PDB file of C-alpha atoms in Angstrom:
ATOM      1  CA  UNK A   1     149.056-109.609 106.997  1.00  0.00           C
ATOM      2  CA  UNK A   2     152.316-110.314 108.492  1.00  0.00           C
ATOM      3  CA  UNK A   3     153.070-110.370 112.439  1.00  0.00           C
ATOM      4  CA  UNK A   4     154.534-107.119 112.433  1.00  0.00           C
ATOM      5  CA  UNK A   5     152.432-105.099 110.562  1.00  0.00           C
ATOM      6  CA  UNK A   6     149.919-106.376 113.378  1.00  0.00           C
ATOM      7  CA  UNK A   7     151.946-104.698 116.076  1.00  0.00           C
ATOM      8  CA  UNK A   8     152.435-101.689 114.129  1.00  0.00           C
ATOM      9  CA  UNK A   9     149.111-101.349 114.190  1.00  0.00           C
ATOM     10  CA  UNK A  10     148.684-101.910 117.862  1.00  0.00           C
ATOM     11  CA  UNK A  11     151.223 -99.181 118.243  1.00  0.00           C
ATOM     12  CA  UNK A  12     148.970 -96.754 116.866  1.00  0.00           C
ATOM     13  CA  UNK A  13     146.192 -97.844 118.158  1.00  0.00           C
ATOM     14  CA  UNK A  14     147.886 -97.413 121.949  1.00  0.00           C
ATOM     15  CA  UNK A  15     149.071 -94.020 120.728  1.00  0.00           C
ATOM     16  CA  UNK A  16     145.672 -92.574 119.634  1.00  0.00           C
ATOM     17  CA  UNK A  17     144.002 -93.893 122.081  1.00  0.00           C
ATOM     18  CA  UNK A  18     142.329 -90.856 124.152  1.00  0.00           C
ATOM     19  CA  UNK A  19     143.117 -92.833 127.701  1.00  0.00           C
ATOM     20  CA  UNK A  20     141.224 -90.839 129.910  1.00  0.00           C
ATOM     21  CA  UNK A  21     140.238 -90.462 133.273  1.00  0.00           C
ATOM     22  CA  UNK A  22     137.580 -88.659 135.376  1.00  0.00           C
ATOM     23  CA  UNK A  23     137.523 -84.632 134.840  1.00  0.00           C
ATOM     24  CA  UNK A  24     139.524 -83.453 137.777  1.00  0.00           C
ATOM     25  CA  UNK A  25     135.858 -80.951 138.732  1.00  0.00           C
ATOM     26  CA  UNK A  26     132.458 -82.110 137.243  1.00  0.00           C
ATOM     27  CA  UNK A  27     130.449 -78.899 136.187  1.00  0.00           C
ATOM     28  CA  UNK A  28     126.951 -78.791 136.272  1.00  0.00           C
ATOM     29  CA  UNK A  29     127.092 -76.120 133.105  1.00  0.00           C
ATOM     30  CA  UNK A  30     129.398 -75.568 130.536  1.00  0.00           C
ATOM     31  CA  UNK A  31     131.584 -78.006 128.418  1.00  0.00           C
ATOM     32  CA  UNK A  32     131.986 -81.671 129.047  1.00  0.00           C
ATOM     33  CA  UNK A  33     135.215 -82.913 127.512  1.00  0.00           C
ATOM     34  CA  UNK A  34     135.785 -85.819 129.890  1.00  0.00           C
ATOM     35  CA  UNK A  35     139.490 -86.258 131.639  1.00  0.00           C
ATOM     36  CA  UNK A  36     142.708 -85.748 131.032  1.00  0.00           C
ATOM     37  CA  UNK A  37     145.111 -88.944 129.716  1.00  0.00           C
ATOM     38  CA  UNK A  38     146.990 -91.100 131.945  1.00  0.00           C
ATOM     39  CA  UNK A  39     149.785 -90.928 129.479  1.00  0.00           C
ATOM     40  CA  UNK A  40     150.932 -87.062 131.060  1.00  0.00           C
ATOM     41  CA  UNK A  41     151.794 -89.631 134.014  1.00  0.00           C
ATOM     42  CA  UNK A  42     154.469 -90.993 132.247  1.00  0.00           C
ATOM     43  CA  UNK A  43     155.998 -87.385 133.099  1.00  0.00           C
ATOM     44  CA  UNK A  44     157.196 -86.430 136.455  1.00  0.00           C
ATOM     45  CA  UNK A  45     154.630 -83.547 137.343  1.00  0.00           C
ATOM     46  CA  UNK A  46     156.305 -80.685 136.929  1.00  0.00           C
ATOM     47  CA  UNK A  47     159.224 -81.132 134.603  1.00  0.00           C
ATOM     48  CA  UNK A  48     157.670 -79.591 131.743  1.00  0.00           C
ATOM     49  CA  UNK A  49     156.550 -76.579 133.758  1.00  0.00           C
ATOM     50  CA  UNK A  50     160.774 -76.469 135.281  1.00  0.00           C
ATOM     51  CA  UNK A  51     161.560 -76.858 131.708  1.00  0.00           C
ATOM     52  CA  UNK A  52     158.914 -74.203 129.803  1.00  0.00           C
ATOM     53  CA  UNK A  53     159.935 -71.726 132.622  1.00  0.00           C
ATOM     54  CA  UNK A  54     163.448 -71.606 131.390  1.00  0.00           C
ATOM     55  CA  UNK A  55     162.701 -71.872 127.594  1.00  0.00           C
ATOM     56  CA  UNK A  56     160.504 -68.866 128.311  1.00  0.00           C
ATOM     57  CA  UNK A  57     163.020 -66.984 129.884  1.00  0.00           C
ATOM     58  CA  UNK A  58     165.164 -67.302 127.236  1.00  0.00           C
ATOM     59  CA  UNK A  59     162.909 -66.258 124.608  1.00  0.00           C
ATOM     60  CA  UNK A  60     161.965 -63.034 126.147  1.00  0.00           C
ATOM     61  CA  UNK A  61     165.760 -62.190 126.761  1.00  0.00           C
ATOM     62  CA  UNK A  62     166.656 -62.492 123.380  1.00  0.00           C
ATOM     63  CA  UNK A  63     163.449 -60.615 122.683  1.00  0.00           C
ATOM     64  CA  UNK A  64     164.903 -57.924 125.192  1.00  0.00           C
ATOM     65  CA  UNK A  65     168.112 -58.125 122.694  1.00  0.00           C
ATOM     66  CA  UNK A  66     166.557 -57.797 119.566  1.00  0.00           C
ATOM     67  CA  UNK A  67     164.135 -54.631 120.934  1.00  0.00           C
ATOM     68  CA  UNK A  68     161.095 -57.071 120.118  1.00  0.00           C
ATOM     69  CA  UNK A  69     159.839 -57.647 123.939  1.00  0.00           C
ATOM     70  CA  UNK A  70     156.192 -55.387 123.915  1.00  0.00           C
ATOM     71  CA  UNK A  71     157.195 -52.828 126.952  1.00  0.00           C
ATOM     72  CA  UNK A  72     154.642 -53.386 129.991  1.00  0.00           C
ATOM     73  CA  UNK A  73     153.091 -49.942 128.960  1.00  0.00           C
ATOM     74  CA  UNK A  74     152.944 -50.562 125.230  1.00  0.00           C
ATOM     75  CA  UNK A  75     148.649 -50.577 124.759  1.00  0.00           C
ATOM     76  CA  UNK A  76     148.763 -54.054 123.131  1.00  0.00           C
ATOM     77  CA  UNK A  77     150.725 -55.773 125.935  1.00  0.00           C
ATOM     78  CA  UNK A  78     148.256 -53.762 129.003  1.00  0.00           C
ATOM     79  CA  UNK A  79     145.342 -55.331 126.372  1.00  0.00           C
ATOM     80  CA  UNK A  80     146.452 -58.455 126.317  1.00  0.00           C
ATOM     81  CA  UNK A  81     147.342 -58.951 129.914  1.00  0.00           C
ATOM     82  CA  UNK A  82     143.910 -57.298 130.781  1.00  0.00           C
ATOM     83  CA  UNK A  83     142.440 -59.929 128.568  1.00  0.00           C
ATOM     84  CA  UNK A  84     144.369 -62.849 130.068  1.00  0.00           C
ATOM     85  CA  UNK A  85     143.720 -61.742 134.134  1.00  0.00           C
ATOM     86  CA  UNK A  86     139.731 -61.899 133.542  1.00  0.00           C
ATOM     87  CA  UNK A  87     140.597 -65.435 132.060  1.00  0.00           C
ATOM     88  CA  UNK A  88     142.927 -66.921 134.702  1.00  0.00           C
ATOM     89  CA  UNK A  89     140.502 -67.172 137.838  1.00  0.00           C
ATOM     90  CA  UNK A  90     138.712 -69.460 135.741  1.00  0.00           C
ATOM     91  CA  UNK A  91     141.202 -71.977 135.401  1.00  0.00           C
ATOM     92  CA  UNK A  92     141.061 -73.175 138.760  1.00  0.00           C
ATOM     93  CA  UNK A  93     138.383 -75.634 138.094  1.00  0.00           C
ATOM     94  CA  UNK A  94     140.215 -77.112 134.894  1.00  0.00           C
ATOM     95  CA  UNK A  95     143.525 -77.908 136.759  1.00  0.00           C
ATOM     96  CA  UNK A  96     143.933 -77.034 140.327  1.00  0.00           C
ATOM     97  CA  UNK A  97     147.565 -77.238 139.714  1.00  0.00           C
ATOM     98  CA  UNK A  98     146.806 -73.770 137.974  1.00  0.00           C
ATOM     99  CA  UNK A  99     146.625 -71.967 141.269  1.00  0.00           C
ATOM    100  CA  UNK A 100     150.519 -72.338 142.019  1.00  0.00           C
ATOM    101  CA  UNK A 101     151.535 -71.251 138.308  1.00  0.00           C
ATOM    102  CA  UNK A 102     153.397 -67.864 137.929  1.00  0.00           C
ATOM    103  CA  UNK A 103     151.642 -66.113 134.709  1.00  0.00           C
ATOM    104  CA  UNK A 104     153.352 -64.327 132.277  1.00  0.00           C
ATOM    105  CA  UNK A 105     151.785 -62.718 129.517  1.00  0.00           C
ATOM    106  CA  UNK A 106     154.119 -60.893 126.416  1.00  0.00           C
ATOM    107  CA  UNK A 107     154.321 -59.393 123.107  1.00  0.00           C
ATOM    108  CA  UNK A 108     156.681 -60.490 120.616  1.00  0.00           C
ATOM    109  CA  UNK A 109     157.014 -58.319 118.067  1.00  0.00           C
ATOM    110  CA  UNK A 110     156.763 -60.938 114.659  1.00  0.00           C
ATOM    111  CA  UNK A 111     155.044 -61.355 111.297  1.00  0.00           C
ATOM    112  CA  UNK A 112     154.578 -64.782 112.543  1.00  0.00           C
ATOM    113  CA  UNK A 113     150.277 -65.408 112.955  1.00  0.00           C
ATOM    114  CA  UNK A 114     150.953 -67.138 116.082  1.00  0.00           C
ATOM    115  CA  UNK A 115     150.422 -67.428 119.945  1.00  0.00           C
ATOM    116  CA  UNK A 116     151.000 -70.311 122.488  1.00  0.00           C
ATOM    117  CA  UNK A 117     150.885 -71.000 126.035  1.00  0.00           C
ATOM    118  CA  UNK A 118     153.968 -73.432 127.550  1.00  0.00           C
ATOM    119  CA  UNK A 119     153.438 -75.279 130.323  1.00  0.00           C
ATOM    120  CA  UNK A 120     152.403 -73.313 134.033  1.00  0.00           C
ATOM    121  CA  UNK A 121     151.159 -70.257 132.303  1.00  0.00           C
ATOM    122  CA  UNK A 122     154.061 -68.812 130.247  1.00  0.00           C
ATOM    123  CA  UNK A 123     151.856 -67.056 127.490  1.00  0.00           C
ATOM    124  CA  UNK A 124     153.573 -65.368 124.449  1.00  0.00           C
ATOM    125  CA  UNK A 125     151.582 -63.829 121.288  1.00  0.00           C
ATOM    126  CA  UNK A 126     153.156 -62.420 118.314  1.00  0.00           C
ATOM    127  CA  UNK A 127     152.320 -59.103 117.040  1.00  0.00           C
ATOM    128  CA  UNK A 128     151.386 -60.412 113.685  1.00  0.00           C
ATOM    129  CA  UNK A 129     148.510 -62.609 114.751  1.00  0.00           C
ATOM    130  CA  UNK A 130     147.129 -59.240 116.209  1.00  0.00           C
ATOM    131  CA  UNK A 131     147.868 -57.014 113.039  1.00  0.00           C
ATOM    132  CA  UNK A 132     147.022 -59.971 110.090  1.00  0.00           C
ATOM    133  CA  UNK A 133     143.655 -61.054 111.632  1.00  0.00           C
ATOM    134  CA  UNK A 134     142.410 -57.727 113.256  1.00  0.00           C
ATOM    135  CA  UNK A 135     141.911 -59.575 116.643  1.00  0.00           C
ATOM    136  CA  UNK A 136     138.790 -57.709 118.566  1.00  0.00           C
ATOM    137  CA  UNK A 137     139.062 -58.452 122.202  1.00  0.00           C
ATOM    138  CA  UNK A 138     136.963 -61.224 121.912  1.00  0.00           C
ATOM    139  CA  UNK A 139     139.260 -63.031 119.632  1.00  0.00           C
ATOM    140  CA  UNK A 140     141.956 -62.325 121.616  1.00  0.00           C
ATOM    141  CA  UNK A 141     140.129 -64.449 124.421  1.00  0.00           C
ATOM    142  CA  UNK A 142     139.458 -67.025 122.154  1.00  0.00           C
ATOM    143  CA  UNK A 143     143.087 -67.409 121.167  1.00  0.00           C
ATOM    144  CA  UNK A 144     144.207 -66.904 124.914  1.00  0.00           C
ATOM    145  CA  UNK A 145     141.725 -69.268 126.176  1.00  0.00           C
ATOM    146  CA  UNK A 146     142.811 -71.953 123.529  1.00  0.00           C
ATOM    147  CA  UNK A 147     146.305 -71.502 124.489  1.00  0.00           C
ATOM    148  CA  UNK A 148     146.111 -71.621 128.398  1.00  0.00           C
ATOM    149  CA  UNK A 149     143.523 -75.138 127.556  1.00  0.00           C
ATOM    150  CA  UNK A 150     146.612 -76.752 126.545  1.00  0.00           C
ATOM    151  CA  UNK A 151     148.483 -75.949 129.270  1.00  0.00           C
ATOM    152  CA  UNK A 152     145.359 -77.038 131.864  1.00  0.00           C
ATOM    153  CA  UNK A 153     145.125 -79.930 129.942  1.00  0.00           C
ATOM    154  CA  UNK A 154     148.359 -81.067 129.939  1.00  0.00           C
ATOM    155  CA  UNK A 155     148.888 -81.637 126.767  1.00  0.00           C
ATOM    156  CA  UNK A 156     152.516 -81.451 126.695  1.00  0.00           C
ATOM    157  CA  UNK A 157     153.570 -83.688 129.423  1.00  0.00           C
ATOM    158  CA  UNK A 158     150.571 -86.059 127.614  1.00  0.00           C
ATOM    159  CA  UNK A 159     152.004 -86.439 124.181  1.00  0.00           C
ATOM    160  CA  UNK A 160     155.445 -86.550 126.062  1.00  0.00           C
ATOM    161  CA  UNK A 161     153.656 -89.622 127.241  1.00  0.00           C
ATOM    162  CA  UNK A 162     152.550 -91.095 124.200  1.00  0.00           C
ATOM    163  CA  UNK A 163     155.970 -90.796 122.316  1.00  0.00           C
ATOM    164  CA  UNK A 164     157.690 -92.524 124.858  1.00  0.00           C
ATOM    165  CA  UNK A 165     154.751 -95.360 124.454  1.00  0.00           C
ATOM    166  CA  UNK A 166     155.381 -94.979 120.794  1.00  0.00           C
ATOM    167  CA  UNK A 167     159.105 -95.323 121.127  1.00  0.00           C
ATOM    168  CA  UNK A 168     158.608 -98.011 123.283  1.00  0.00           C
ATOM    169  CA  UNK A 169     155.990-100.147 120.431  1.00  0.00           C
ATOM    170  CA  UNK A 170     158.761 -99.465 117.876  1.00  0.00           C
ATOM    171  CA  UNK A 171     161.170-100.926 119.339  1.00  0.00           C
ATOM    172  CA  UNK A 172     159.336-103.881 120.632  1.00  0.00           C
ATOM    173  CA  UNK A 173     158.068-103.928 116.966  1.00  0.00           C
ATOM    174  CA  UNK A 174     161.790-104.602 115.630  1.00  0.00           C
ATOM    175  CA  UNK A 175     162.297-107.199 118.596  1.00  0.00           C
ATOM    176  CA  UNK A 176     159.708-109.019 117.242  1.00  0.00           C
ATOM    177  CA  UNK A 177     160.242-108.841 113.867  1.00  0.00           C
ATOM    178  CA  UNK A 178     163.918-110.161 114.628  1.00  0.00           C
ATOM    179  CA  UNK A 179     162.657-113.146 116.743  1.00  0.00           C
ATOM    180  CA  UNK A 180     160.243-113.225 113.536  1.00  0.00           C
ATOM    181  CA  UNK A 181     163.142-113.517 111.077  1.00  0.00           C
ATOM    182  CA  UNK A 182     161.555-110.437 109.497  1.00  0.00           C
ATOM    183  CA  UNK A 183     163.857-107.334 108.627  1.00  0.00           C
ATOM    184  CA  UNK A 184     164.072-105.205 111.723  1.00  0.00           C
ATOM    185  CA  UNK A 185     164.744-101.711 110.201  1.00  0.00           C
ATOM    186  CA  UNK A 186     161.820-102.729 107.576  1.00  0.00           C
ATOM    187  CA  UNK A 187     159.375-103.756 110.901  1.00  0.00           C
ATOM    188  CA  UNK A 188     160.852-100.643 113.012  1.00  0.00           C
ATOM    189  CA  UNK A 189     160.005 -98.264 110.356  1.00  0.00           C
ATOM    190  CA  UNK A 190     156.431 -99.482 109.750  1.00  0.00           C
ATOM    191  CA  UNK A 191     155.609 -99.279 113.259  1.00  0.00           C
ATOM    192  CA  UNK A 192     157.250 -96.112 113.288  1.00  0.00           C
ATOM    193  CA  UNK A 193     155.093 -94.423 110.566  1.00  0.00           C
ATOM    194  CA  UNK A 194     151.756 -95.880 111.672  1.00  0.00           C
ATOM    195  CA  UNK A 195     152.635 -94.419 115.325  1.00  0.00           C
ATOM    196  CA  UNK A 196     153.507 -91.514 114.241  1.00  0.00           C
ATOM    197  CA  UNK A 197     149.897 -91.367 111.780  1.00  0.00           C
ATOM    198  CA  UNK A 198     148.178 -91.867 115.687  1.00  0.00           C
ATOM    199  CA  UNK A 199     150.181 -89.208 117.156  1.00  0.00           C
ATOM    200  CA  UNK A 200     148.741 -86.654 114.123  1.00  0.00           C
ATOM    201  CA  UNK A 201     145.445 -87.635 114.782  1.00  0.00           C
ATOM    202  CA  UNK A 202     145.945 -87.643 118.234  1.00  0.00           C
ATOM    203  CA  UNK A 203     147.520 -83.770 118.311  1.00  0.00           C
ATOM    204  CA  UNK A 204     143.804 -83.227 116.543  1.00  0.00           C
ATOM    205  CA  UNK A 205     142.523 -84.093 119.239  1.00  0.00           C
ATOM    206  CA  UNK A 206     144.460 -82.087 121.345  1.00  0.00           C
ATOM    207  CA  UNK A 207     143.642 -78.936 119.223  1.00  0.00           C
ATOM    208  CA  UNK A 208     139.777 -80.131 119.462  1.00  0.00           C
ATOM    209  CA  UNK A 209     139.646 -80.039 122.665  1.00  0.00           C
ATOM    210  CA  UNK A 210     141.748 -76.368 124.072  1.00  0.00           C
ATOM    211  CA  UNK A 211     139.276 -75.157 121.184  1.00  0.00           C
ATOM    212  CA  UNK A 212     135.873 -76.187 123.027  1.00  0.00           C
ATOM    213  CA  UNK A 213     137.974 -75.917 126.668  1.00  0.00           C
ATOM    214  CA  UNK A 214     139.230 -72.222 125.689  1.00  0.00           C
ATOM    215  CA  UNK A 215     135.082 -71.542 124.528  1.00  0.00           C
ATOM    216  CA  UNK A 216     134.344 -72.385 128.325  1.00  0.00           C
ATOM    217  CA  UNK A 217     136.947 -70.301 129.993  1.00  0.00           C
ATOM    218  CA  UNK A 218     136.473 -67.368 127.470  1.00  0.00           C
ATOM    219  CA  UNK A 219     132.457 -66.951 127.912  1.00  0.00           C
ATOM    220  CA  UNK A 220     132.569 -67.132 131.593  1.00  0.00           C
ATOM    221  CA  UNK A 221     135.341 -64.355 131.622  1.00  0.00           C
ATOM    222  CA  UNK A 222     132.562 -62.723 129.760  1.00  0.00           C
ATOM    223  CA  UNK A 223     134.302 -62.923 126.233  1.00  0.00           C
ATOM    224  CA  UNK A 224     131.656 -63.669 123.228  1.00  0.00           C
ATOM    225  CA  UNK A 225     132.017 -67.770 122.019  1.00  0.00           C
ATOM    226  CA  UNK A 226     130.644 -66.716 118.691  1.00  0.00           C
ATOM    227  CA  UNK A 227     134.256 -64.763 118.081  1.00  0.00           C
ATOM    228  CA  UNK A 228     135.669 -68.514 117.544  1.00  0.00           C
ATOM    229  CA  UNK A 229     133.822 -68.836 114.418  1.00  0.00           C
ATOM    230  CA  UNK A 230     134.891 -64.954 112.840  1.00  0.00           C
ATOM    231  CA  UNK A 231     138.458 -66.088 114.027  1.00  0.00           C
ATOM    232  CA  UNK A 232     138.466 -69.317 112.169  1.00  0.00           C
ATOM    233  CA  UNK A 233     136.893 -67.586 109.022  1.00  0.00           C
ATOM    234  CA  UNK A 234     139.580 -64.782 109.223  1.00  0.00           C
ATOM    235  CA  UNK A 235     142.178 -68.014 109.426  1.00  0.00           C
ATOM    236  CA  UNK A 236     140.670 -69.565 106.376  1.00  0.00           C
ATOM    237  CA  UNK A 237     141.511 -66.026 104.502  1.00  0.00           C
ATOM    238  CA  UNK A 238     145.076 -66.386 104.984  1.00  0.00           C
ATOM    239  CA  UNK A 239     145.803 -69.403 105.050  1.00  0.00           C
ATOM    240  CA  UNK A 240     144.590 -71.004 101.811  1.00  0.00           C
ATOM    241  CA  UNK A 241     147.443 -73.841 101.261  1.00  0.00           C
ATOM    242  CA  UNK A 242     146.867 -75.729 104.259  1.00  0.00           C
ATOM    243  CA  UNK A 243     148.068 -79.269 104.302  1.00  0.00           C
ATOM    244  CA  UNK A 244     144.734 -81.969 103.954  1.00  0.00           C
ATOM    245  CA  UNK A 245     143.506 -82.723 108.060  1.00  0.00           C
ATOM    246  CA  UNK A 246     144.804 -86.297 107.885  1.00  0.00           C
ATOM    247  CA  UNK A 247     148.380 -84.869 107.678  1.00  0.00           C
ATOM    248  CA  UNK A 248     148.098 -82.360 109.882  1.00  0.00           C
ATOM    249  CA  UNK A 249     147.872 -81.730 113.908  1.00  0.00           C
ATOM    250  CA  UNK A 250     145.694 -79.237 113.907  1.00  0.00           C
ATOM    251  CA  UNK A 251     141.898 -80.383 112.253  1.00  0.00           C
ATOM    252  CA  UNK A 252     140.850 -78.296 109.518  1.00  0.00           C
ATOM    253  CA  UNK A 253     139.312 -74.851 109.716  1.00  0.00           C
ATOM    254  CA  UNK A 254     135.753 -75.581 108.663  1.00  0.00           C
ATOM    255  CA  UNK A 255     135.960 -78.847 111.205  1.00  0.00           C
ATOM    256  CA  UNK A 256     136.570 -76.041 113.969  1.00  0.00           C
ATOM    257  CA  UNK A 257     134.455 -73.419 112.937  1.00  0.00           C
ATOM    258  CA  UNK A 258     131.785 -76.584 113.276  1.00  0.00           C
ATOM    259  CA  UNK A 259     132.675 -78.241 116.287  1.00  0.00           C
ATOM    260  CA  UNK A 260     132.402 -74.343 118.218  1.00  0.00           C
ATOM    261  CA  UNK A 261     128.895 -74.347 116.474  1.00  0.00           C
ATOM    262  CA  UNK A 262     128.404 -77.660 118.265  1.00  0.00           C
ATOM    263  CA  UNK A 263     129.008 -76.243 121.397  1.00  0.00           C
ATOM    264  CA  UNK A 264     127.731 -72.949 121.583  1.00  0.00           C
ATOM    265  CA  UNK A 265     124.536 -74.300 123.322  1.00  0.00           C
ATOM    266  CA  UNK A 266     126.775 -75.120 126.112  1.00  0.00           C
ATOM    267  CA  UNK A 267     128.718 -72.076 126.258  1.00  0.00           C
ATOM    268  CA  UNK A 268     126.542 -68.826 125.450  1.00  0.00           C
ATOM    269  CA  UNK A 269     124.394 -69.381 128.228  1.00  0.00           C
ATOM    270  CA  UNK A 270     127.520 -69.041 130.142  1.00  0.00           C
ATOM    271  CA  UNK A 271     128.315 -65.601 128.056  1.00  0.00           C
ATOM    272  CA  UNK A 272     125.084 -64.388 128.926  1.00  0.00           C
ATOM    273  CA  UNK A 273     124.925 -64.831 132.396  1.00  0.00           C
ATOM    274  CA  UNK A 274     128.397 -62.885 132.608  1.00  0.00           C
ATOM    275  CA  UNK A 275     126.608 -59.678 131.475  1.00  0.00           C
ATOM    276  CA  UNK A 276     123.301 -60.609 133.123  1.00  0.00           C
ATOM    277  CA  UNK A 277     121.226 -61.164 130.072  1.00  0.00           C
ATOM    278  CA  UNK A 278     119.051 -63.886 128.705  1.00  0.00           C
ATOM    279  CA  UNK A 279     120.255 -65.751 125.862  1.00  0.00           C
ATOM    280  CA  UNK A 280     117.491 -64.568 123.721  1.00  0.00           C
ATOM    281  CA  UNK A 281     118.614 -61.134 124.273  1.00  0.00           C
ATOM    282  CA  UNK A 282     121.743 -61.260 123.212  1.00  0.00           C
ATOM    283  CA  UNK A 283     122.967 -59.025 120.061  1.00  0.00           C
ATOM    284  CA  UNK A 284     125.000 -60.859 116.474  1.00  0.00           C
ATOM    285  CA  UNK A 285     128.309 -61.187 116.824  1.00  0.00           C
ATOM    286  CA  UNK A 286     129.676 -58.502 114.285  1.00  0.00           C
ATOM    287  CA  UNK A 287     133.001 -59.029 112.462  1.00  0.00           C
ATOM    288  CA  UNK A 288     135.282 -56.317 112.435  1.00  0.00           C
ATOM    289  CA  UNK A 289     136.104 -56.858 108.439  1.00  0.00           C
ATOM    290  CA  UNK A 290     134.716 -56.761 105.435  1.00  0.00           C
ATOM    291  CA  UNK A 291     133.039 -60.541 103.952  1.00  0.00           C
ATOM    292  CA  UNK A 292     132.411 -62.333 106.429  1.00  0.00           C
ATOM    293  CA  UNK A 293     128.789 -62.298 107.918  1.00  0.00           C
ATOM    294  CA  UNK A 294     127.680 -61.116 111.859  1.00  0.00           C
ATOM    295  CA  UNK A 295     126.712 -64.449 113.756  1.00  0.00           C
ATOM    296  CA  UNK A 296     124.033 -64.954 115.754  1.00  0.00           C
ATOM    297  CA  UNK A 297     122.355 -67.285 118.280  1.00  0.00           C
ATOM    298  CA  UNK A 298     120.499 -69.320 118.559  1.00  0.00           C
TER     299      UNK A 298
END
């Protein structure tokens, strides 16, 4: 294998490479996902937040424009913000950074089966995610926690991070290859495609991990875990030409609807104890449409 190829495939392997550190607040219950990657670090803390802030702003003014910004009495924008305030004091303990953020919560009125949360809070969900899939409140906690996980997390500033490390390898990749006598374009685009292959499976990871973070946040707001699983199965109804995992950033539905079963030991005791009930006591989760099975635990 030449030299090149070699380095390509270090530049991957830097780019996938989870890099973590301690979690910021041990728990004694709940989820243990380890800490967050060094590589947000290669992102002044805070310019992502500066930066999502304005992006933000501009989306809901040209929502405002085109009459689809949810008004703050519309039912479904009260329902989601009620939703999203029982979340937010448990944040605190996932990034303490979390405390300073200004929240925003609105409705965008779209086909689009979408939702996200930009960095320091800026949450937006679009009126088809709510309509297609039927969301029960619980859902809607499960999205909302996965969305505001990311944000905790960092995850934007972090794979900011890695594709400066993986612009970085490339180009160290073509030096080589020239000092080499190897083609530089051929070496630059090899190390570009295997580093962008870790940054894929890396963006998994990502996904992976505001799922089982969002499980946390959602069950000790009180929200059932179990939704994760319905909301996954409701996915898979709609969405039947997904692209194969490998090729994709976010993992596959089954993969998700079996890591949450993974975790649910960790998390339902923390449901539970919300409403003051033993595990064992608990009732199935019940779906809200037809073919798809109540879930129950243990």
């Amino acid at each position: 294998m030449s030299s090149w190829v070699l380095l390509g495939l270090f530049v991957c392997s830097v780019v996938s490479a989870p890099f973590s550190v301690a979690q910021d607040a041990p728990r004694d219950d709940g989820v243990k996902v380890g800490g967050m990657s060094w590589a947000r670090n290669f992102v002044p803390k805070g310019a992502l937040e500066q930066q999502a802030a304005m992006q933000y702003a501009q989306v809901i003014q040209q929502a405002q424009q085109a009459r689809a910004l949810g008004p703050d009495d519309f039912p479904q924008v009260v329902r989601l913000r009620t939703i999203a305030n029982k979340l937010i004091p448990y944040t605190l303990s996932w990034n303490a950074r979390s405390k300073n953020w200004k929240w925003e919560v609105n409705l965008l009125a779209s086909k689009q089966v979408n939702a996200y949360c930009m960095p320091g809070g800026k949450i937006a969900f679009y009126s088809g995610i709510l309509d297609t899939l039927k969301l029960t409140d619980d859902e809607v906690a499960i999205v909302i926690g996965h969305e505001i996980a990311h944000a905790l997390r960092e995850h934007g500033a972090e794979r900011e991070g890695k594709a400066r490390i993986a612009n970085f390898g490339v180009q160290l990749a073509e030096i080589f290859a020239g000092l080499k006598g190897y083609d530089t374009r051929v070496a630059g685009a090899a190390a570009g495609t295997l580093a962008k292959v870790g940054m894929l499976a890396f963006s998994r990871q990502d996904e992976t991990e505001a799922d089982i973070v969002g499980l946390d946040i959602a069950a000790r707001a009180g929200y059932d875990p179990r939704a994760g699983i319905v909301l996954w199965q409701k996915m898979g109804m709609i969405n039947k030409s997904a692209p194969p995992q490998w090729l994709s950033t976010h993992p596959a539905g089954n993969n998700r609807i079996a890591e949450i079963q993974k975790h649910l030991p960790e998390v339902m005791p923390l449901y539970a104890k919300a409403h003051g009930f033993n595990v064992n006591q608990l009732a199935p989760y019940r779906p809200n449409v037809k073919g798809i099975e109540p879930v129950t635990y243990p």
